[in-house]
């Protein structure tokens, strides 16, 4: 192995044989060479140093063993921005971008003409949701909560890197929140206990279990959060939850039971027809 194209071919074959995404090698090589994709592909005959080859091979083998590429390179792209990630936070997913987009759209309609809105992100992890909302809408006054100080350290670093103004709160669900809430958002742990063992080892063995496990039916955090939020929500409010596939009916029922009859609760489905989000407006 000497040239870029040889390194990519080796990684593709090695990862395919290990049952991993064979395109991950390109991400890892770009990381080690500090190159954008177009630059890498225009330098396929670039000669790699021994140090670069050994570091690249080591990371490819780590990914083949199950370590997520994002933890190896130290970041993930979300809503057009780069977020630092490590084993203390869940890796942001593309479907969560749709949750953010849904909040931005519904907030502009539901709170039309209103200036400052108090937004609380519960279980913030890397801070991807909170920071993105802060940067996309300057009228949002963002607070973000996480039970793990280690996660908050990652989120705070991301906010510094991306120059986002967010109030970071350490505590369990809404316990540290003192102000009334206009918009409540959460992507809580929602994997049922019985389903944990069926997850990919890349997820199950490396991402933080506290961000995945949602109790026997996967609804533990929704039930607690919906109880806690009732004393903090303003009379006019927006609630946005990411959910697991098949949980829409149950989460909708929990919200309808807790909120006034004037509340509008909708389940949003992905392109494959799976329920992925629930929004409620009062």
mmCIF file of C-alpha atoms in Angstrom:
data_model
loop_
_atom_site.group_PDB
_atom_site.id
_atom_site.type_symbol
_atom_site.label_atom_id
_atom_site.label_comp_id
_atom_site.label_asym_id
_atom_site.label_seq_id
_atom_site.Cartn_x
_atom_site.Cartn_y
_atom_site.Cartn_z
ATOM 1 C CA UNK A 1 0.000 0.000 0.000
ATOM 2 C CA UNK A 2 1.589 3.222 -1.210
ATOM 3 C CA UNK A 3 -0.917 5.415 -3.024
ATOM 4 C CA UNK A 4 -4.248 6.899 -1.910
ATOM 5 C CA UNK A 5 -6.198 4.714 -4.351
ATOM 6 C CA UNK A 6 -4.507 1.589 -2.973
ATOM 7 C CA UNK A 7 -5.383 2.566 0.591
ATOM 8 C CA UNK A 8 -9.017 3.146 -0.372
ATOM 9 C CA UNK A 9 -9.261 -0.182 -2.208
ATOM 10 C CA UNK A 10 -7.743 -2.052 0.731
ATOM 11 C CA UNK A 11 -10.085 -0.391 3.241
ATOM 12 C CA UNK A 12 -13.143 -1.072 1.085
ATOM 13 C CA UNK A 13 -12.332 -4.778 0.784
ATOM 14 C CA UNK A 14 -11.339 -5.129 4.441
ATOM 15 C CA UNK A 15 -14.501 -3.438 5.735
ATOM 16 C CA UNK A 16 -16.781 -5.296 3.342
ATOM 17 C CA UNK A 17 -15.367 -8.592 4.574
ATOM 18 C CA UNK A 18 -15.965 -7.443 8.174
ATOM 19 C CA UNK A 19 -19.578 -6.549 7.390
ATOM 20 C CA UNK A 20 -19.060 -2.806 7.827
ATOM 21 C CA UNK A 21 -19.756 0.148 5.568
ATOM 22 C CA UNK A 22 -17.027 -0.053 2.938
ATOM 23 C CA UNK A 23 -17.229 3.720 2.338
ATOM 24 C CA UNK A 24 -15.995 4.408 5.871
ATOM 25 C CA UNK A 25 -12.417 4.068 4.671
ATOM 26 C CA UNK A 26 -12.756 7.246 2.639
ATOM 27 C CA UNK A 27 -13.934 9.206 5.689
ATOM 28 C CA UNK A 28 -11.033 7.906 7.749
ATOM 29 C CA UNK A 29 -8.436 8.655 5.079
ATOM 30 C CA UNK A 30 -9.818 12.162 4.564
ATOM 31 C CA UNK A 31 -9.502 12.656 8.308
ATOM 32 C CA UNK A 32 -5.870 11.541 8.422
ATOM 33 C CA UNK A 33 -4.918 13.578 5.352
ATOM 34 C CA UNK A 34 -7.065 16.565 6.409
ATOM 35 C CA UNK A 35 -8.656 16.726 2.963
ATOM 36 C CA UNK A 36 -12.098 17.452 1.599
ATOM 37 C CA UNK A 37 -13.604 14.742 -0.594
ATOM 38 C CA UNK A 38 -12.955 16.526 -3.893
ATOM 39 C CA UNK A 39 -9.306 17.070 -2.972
ATOM 40 C CA UNK A 40 -8.846 13.442 -1.972
ATOM 41 C CA UNK A 41 -10.388 12.136 -5.180
ATOM 42 C CA UNK A 42 -8.198 14.419 -7.271
ATOM 43 C CA UNK A 43 -5.089 13.053 -5.525
ATOM 44 C CA UNK A 44 -5.592 9.309 -5.887
ATOM 45 C CA UNK A 45 -1.935 8.815 -6.810
ATOM 46 C CA UNK A 46 -0.633 10.788 -3.851
ATOM 47 C CA UNK A 47 2.055 8.832 -2.008
ATOM 48 C CA UNK A 48 1.259 8.189 1.647
ATOM 49 C CA UNK A 49 3.864 8.261 4.375
ATOM 50 C CA UNK A 50 4.465 5.207 6.555
ATOM 51 C CA UNK A 51 3.016 7.100 9.517
ATOM 52 C CA UNK A 52 -0.156 7.941 7.589
ATOM 53 C CA UNK A 53 -0.554 4.353 6.390
ATOM 54 C CA UNK A 54 -0.155 2.847 9.869
ATOM 55 C CA UNK A 55 -2.568 5.355 11.483
ATOM 56 C CA UNK A 56 -5.135 4.816 8.732
ATOM 57 C CA UNK A 57 -4.902 1.023 8.925
ATOM 58 C CA UNK A 58 -5.283 1.106 12.698
ATOM 59 C CA UNK A 59 -8.502 3.117 12.489
ATOM 60 C CA UNK A 60 -9.945 0.963 9.716
ATOM 61 C CA UNK A 61 -9.348 -2.098 11.896
ATOM 62 C CA UNK A 62 -10.963 -0.363 14.891
ATOM 63 C CA UNK A 63 -14.050 0.363 12.798
ATOM 64 C CA UNK A 64 -14.107 -3.227 11.564
ATOM 65 C CA UNK A 65 -14.183 -4.266 15.229
ATOM 66 C CA UNK A 66 -17.206 -2.034 15.823
ATOM 67 C CA UNK A 67 -16.007 1.425 16.802
ATOM 68 C CA UNK A 68 -18.125 4.116 15.114
ATOM 69 C CA UNK A 69 -16.311 6.149 12.467
ATOM 70 C CA UNK A 70 -17.577 9.353 14.082
ATOM 71 C CA UNK A 71 -15.804 8.557 17.348
ATOM 72 C CA UNK A 72 -12.608 7.721 15.466
ATOM 73 C CA UNK A 73 -12.553 11.010 13.546
ATOM 74 C CA UNK A 74 -14.095 12.946 16.447
ATOM 75 C CA UNK A 75 -17.029 14.621 14.751
ATOM 76 C CA UNK A 76 -20.299 14.292 12.847
ATOM 77 C CA UNK A 77 -22.015 16.665 10.433
ATOM 78 C CA UNK A 78 -25.423 17.949 11.535
ATOM 79 C CA UNK A 79 -27.546 20.562 9.796
ATOM 80 C CA UNK A 80 -24.525 21.716 7.790
ATOM 81 C CA UNK A 81 -22.264 22.110 10.817
ATOM 82 C CA UNK A 82 -19.539 19.983 12.361
ATOM 83 C CA UNK A 83 -20.224 18.737 15.895
ATOM 84 C CA UNK A 84 -17.558 17.195 18.080
ATOM 85 C CA UNK A 85 -18.547 13.779 19.422
ATOM 86 C CA UNK A 86 -17.027 11.146 21.672
ATOM 87 C CA UNK A 87 -18.174 8.102 23.640
ATOM 88 C CA UNK A 88 -20.008 10.345 26.133
ATOM 89 C CA UNK A 89 -22.637 11.473 23.613
ATOM 90 C CA UNK A 90 -24.986 9.894 21.116
ATOM 91 C CA UNK A 91 -23.925 10.479 17.512
ATOM 92 C CA UNK A 92 -26.407 12.926 15.884
ATOM 93 C CA UNK A 93 -28.608 11.258 13.251
ATOM 94 C CA UNK A 94 -30.038 12.698 10.003
ATOM 95 C CA UNK A 95 -33.613 12.116 11.222
ATOM 96 C CA UNK A 96 -32.977 14.507 14.104
ATOM 97 C CA UNK A 97 -32.326 17.218 11.512
ATOM 98 C CA UNK A 98 -35.964 16.718 10.498
ATOM 99 C CA UNK A 99 -37.022 17.291 14.111
ATOM 100 C CA UNK A 100 -35.128 20.606 14.113
ATOM 101 C CA UNK A 101 -36.677 21.596 10.784
ATOM 102 C CA UNK A 102 -40.136 20.739 12.112
ATOM 103 C CA UNK A 103 -39.610 22.951 15.165
ATOM 104 C CA UNK A 104 -38.405 25.905 13.081
ATOM 105 C CA UNK A 105 -41.387 25.664 10.744
ATOM 106 C CA UNK A 106 -44.029 25.214 13.430
ATOM 107 C CA UNK A 107 -42.575 27.904 15.693
ATOM 108 C CA UNK A 108 -42.759 30.492 12.917
ATOM 109 C CA UNK A 109 -46.455 29.698 12.476
ATOM 110 C CA UNK A 110 -47.521 29.107 16.075
ATOM 111 C CA UNK A 111 -45.686 32.108 17.566
ATOM 112 C CA UNK A 112 -45.993 34.473 14.618
ATOM 113 C CA UNK A 113 -44.874 37.973 15.544
ATOM 114 C CA UNK A 114 -43.595 37.042 19.006
ATOM 115 C CA UNK A 115 -40.034 38.108 19.788
ATOM 116 C CA UNK A 116 -38.212 36.049 22.416
ATOM 117 C CA UNK A 117 -39.187 32.436 23.047
ATOM 118 C CA UNK A 118 -37.865 30.220 25.839
ATOM 119 C CA UNK A 119 -36.742 26.908 24.357
ATOM 120 C CA UNK A 120 -35.637 23.923 26.461
ATOM 121 C CA UNK A 121 -33.834 20.895 25.012
ATOM 122 C CA UNK A 122 -33.944 17.928 27.398
ATOM 123 C CA UNK A 123 -31.232 15.282 27.119
ATOM 124 C CA UNK A 124 -29.063 17.474 24.936
ATOM 125 C CA UNK A 125 -26.063 15.135 24.532
ATOM 126 C CA UNK A 126 -23.702 16.745 22.015
ATOM 127 C CA UNK A 127 -25.889 19.847 21.994
ATOM 128 C CA UNK A 128 -26.743 19.372 18.308
ATOM 129 C CA UNK A 129 -30.428 20.285 18.657
ATOM 130 C CA UNK A 130 -29.964 23.187 21.079
ATOM 131 C CA UNK A 131 -27.045 24.758 19.217
ATOM 132 C CA UNK A 132 -28.698 24.394 15.820
ATOM 133 C CA UNK A 133 -31.903 26.014 17.047
ATOM 134 C CA UNK A 134 -29.922 28.854 18.637
ATOM 135 C CA UNK A 135 -28.048 29.519 15.403
ATOM 136 C CA UNK A 136 -31.052 29.147 13.104
ATOM 137 C CA UNK A 137 -33.438 31.411 15.030
ATOM 138 C CA UNK A 138 -32.037 34.389 16.990
ATOM 139 C CA UNK A 139 -35.413 34.835 18.698
ATOM 140 C CA UNK A 140 -34.932 31.575 20.576
ATOM 141 C CA UNK A 141 -33.556 31.802 24.119
ATOM 142 C CA UNK A 142 -32.123 28.308 24.526
ATOM 143 C CA UNK A 143 -31.583 26.215 27.653
ATOM 144 C CA UNK A 144 -30.299 22.650 27.393
ATOM 145 C CA UNK A 145 -30.326 19.949 30.068
ATOM 146 C CA UNK A 146 -28.399 16.728 30.491
ATOM 147 C CA UNK A 147 -27.989 14.381 33.440
ATOM 148 C CA UNK A 148 -24.358 13.632 32.539
ATOM 149 C CA UNK A 149 -21.708 16.275 33.150
ATOM 150 C CA UNK A 150 -19.484 14.478 30.633
ATOM 151 C CA UNK A 151 -22.085 15.068 27.917
ATOM 152 C CA UNK A 152 -22.464 18.715 28.877
ATOM 153 C CA UNK A 153 -18.721 19.206 28.517
ATOM 154 C CA UNK A 154 -18.952 18.053 24.899
ATOM 155 C CA UNK A 155 -21.996 20.263 24.270
ATOM 156 C CA UNK A 156 -20.283 23.290 25.782
ATOM 157 C CA UNK A 157 -17.229 22.726 23.606
ATOM 158 C CA UNK A 158 -19.482 22.566 20.543
ATOM 159 C CA UNK A 159 -21.202 25.803 21.509
ATOM 160 C CA UNK A 160 -17.839 27.529 21.829
ATOM 161 C CA UNK A 161 -16.641 26.195 18.487
ATOM 162 C CA UNK A 162 -19.862 27.213 16.730
ATOM 163 C CA UNK A 163 -20.374 30.483 18.640
ATOM 164 C CA UNK A 164 -23.844 29.596 19.894
ATOM 165 C CA UNK A 165 -25.380 31.123 23.006
ATOM 166 C CA UNK A 166 -26.971 28.368 25.094
ATOM 167 C CA UNK A 167 -27.609 28.039 28.830
ATOM 168 C CA UNK A 168 -26.326 24.612 29.889
ATOM 169 C CA UNK A 169 -28.061 22.963 32.851
ATOM 170 C CA UNK A 170 -27.001 19.846 34.715
ATOM 171 C CA UNK A 171 -29.805 17.725 36.098
ATOM 172 C CA UNK A 172 -32.517 15.135 35.560
ATOM 173 C CA UNK A 173 -35.086 16.084 32.901
ATOM 174 C CA UNK A 174 -36.723 19.420 33.814
ATOM 175 C CA UNK A 175 -35.518 19.503 37.433
ATOM 176 C CA UNK A 176 -32.996 22.365 36.890
ATOM 177 C CA UNK A 177 -35.340 24.463 34.700
ATOM 178 C CA UNK A 178 -36.804 27.488 36.494
ATOM 179 C CA UNK A 179 -38.288 29.604 33.698
ATOM 180 C CA UNK A 180 -41.556 29.025 31.883
ATOM 181 C CA UNK A 181 -41.238 27.158 28.580
ATOM 182 C CA UNK A 182 -42.549 28.172 25.163
ATOM 183 C CA UNK A 183 -40.925 25.336 23.217
ATOM 184 C CA UNK A 184 -39.969 21.973 24.704
ATOM 185 C CA UNK A 185 -37.893 19.584 22.609
ATOM 186 C CA UNK A 186 -36.394 16.214 23.438
ATOM 187 C CA UNK A 187 -34.811 13.256 21.710
ATOM 188 C CA UNK A 188 -34.823 11.037 24.807
ATOM 189 C CA UNK A 189 -33.716 7.423 25.213
ATOM 190 C CA UNK A 190 -36.515 5.401 23.614
ATOM 191 C CA UNK A 191 -35.180 1.916 22.860
ATOM 192 C CA UNK A 192 -37.217 -0.716 24.766
ATOM 193 C CA UNK A 193 -35.160 -2.960 27.024
ATOM 194 C CA UNK A 194 -35.977 -6.059 24.969
ATOM 195 C CA UNK A 195 -34.681 -4.383 21.800
ATOM 196 C CA UNK A 196 -31.275 -3.324 23.149
ATOM 197 C CA UNK A 197 -29.669 -6.689 22.385
ATOM 198 C CA UNK A 198 -30.822 -6.510 18.764
ATOM 199 C CA UNK A 199 -28.981 -3.241 18.078
ATOM 200 C CA UNK A 200 -25.866 -3.168 15.939
ATOM 201 C CA UNK A 201 -22.706 -3.676 18.028
ATOM 202 C CA UNK A 202 -21.493 -0.340 16.622
ATOM 203 C CA UNK A 203 -24.343 1.291 18.572
ATOM 204 C CA UNK A 204 -24.868 -1.080 21.503
ATOM 205 C CA UNK A 205 -21.233 -1.529 22.489
ATOM 206 C CA UNK A 206 -19.968 2.016 21.946
ATOM 207 C CA UNK A 207 -22.648 4.709 22.237
ATOM 208 C CA UNK A 208 -23.724 5.654 25.793
ATOM 209 C CA UNK A 209 -26.465 3.346 27.052
ATOM 210 C CA UNK A 210 -28.002 6.208 29.061
ATOM 211 C CA UNK A 211 -28.881 7.822 25.715
ATOM 212 C CA UNK A 212 -30.480 4.669 24.324
ATOM 213 C CA UNK A 213 -32.380 2.633 26.938
ATOM 214 C CA UNK A 214 -35.954 3.802 27.458
ATOM 215 C CA UNK A 215 -37.276 1.194 29.879
ATOM 216 C CA UNK A 216 -39.459 -1.850 29.370
ATOM 217 C CA UNK A 217 -41.635 -0.276 26.663
ATOM 218 C CA UNK A 218 -39.272 2.531 25.640
ATOM 219 C CA UNK A 219 -41.652 5.173 27.012
ATOM 220 C CA UNK A 220 -40.202 5.818 30.482
ATOM 221 C CA UNK A 221 -38.716 9.216 29.668
ATOM 222 C CA UNK A 222 -41.779 10.451 27.772
ATOM 223 C CA UNK A 223 -44.021 9.572 30.714
ATOM 224 C CA UNK A 224 -41.792 11.375 33.227
ATOM 225 C CA UNK A 225 -41.161 14.369 30.990
ATOM 226 C CA UNK A 226 -44.842 14.870 30.194
ATOM 227 C CA UNK A 227 -45.670 14.875 33.905
ATOM 228 C CA UNK A 228 -42.859 17.308 34.739
ATOM 229 C CA UNK A 229 -43.575 19.735 31.886
ATOM 230 C CA UNK A 230 -47.146 20.585 32.838
ATOM 231 C CA UNK A 231 -46.203 23.080 35.563
ATOM 232 C CA UNK A 232 -43.604 24.774 33.355
ATOM 233 C CA UNK A 233 -45.322 25.139 29.976
ATOM 234 C CA UNK A 234 -46.732 28.519 29.034
ATOM 235 C CA UNK A 235 -50.411 28.585 28.020
ATOM 236 C CA UNK A 236 -49.232 28.826 24.416
ATOM 237 C CA UNK A 237 -46.537 26.251 23.731
ATOM 238 C CA UNK A 238 -44.954 23.854 21.262
ATOM 239 C CA UNK A 239 -43.718 20.374 22.206
ATOM 240 C CA UNK A 240 -41.499 18.297 19.914
ATOM 241 C CA UNK A 241 -40.357 14.733 20.578
ATOM 242 C CA UNK A 242 -38.317 12.344 18.490
ATOM 243 C CA UNK A 243 -39.655 8.831 18.951
ATOM 244 C CA UNK A 244 -38.852 5.251 18.056
ATOM 245 C CA UNK A 245 -40.677 3.504 15.230
ATOM 246 C CA UNK A 246 -44.066 2.292 16.432
ATOM 247 C CA UNK A 247 -44.256 4.655 19.414
ATOM 248 C CA UNK A 248 -46.297 7.425 17.810
ATOM 249 C CA UNK A 249 -49.714 6.234 18.942
ATOM 250 C CA UNK A 250 -48.610 5.803 22.557
ATOM 251 C CA UNK A 251 -46.736 9.112 22.832
ATOM 252 C CA UNK A 252 -49.629 10.945 21.182
ATOM 253 C CA UNK A 253 -52.045 9.413 23.702
ATOM 254 C CA UNK A 254 -49.791 10.441 26.614
ATOM 255 C CA UNK A 255 -49.707 14.040 25.369
ATOM 256 C CA UNK A 256 -53.440 14.214 24.678
ATOM 257 C CA UNK A 257 -54.198 12.875 28.133
ATOM 258 C CA UNK A 258 -51.918 15.425 29.811
ATOM 259 C CA UNK A 259 -52.746 18.523 27.756
ATOM 260 C CA UNK A 260 -55.952 20.487 27.380
ATOM 261 C CA UNK A 261 -58.576 19.512 24.842
ATOM 262 C CA UNK A 262 -57.420 22.506 22.761
ATOM 263 C CA UNK A 263 -54.070 20.844 22.122
ATOM 264 C CA UNK A 264 -53.283 19.626 18.628
ATOM 265 C CA UNK A 265 -51.076 16.541 18.595
ATOM 266 C CA UNK A 266 -49.668 15.126 15.355
ATOM 267 C CA UNK A 267 -47.469 12.159 14.543
ATOM 268 C CA UNK A 268 -44.978 12.684 11.708
ATOM 269 C CA UNK A 269 -43.794 9.789 9.567
ATOM 270 C CA UNK A 270 -40.584 9.310 7.600
ATOM 271 C CA UNK A 271 -40.388 8.485 3.891
ATOM 272 C CA UNK A 272 -40.716 4.787 4.710
ATOM 273 C CA UNK A 273 -43.940 5.314 6.622
ATOM 274 C CA UNK A 274 -42.422 4.836 10.074
ATOM 275 C CA UNK A 275 -43.500 7.192 12.852
ATOM 276 C CA UNK A 276 -40.463 9.256 13.906
ATOM 277 C CA UNK A 277 -41.690 12.470 15.582
ATOM 278 C CA UNK A 278 -44.575 13.833 17.588
ATOM 279 C CA UNK A 279 -45.478 17.540 17.760
ATOM 280 C CA UNK A 280 -48.050 19.146 20.041
ATOM 281 C CA UNK A 281 -49.249 22.758 20.026
ATOM 282 C CA UNK A 282 -51.360 24.439 22.692
#
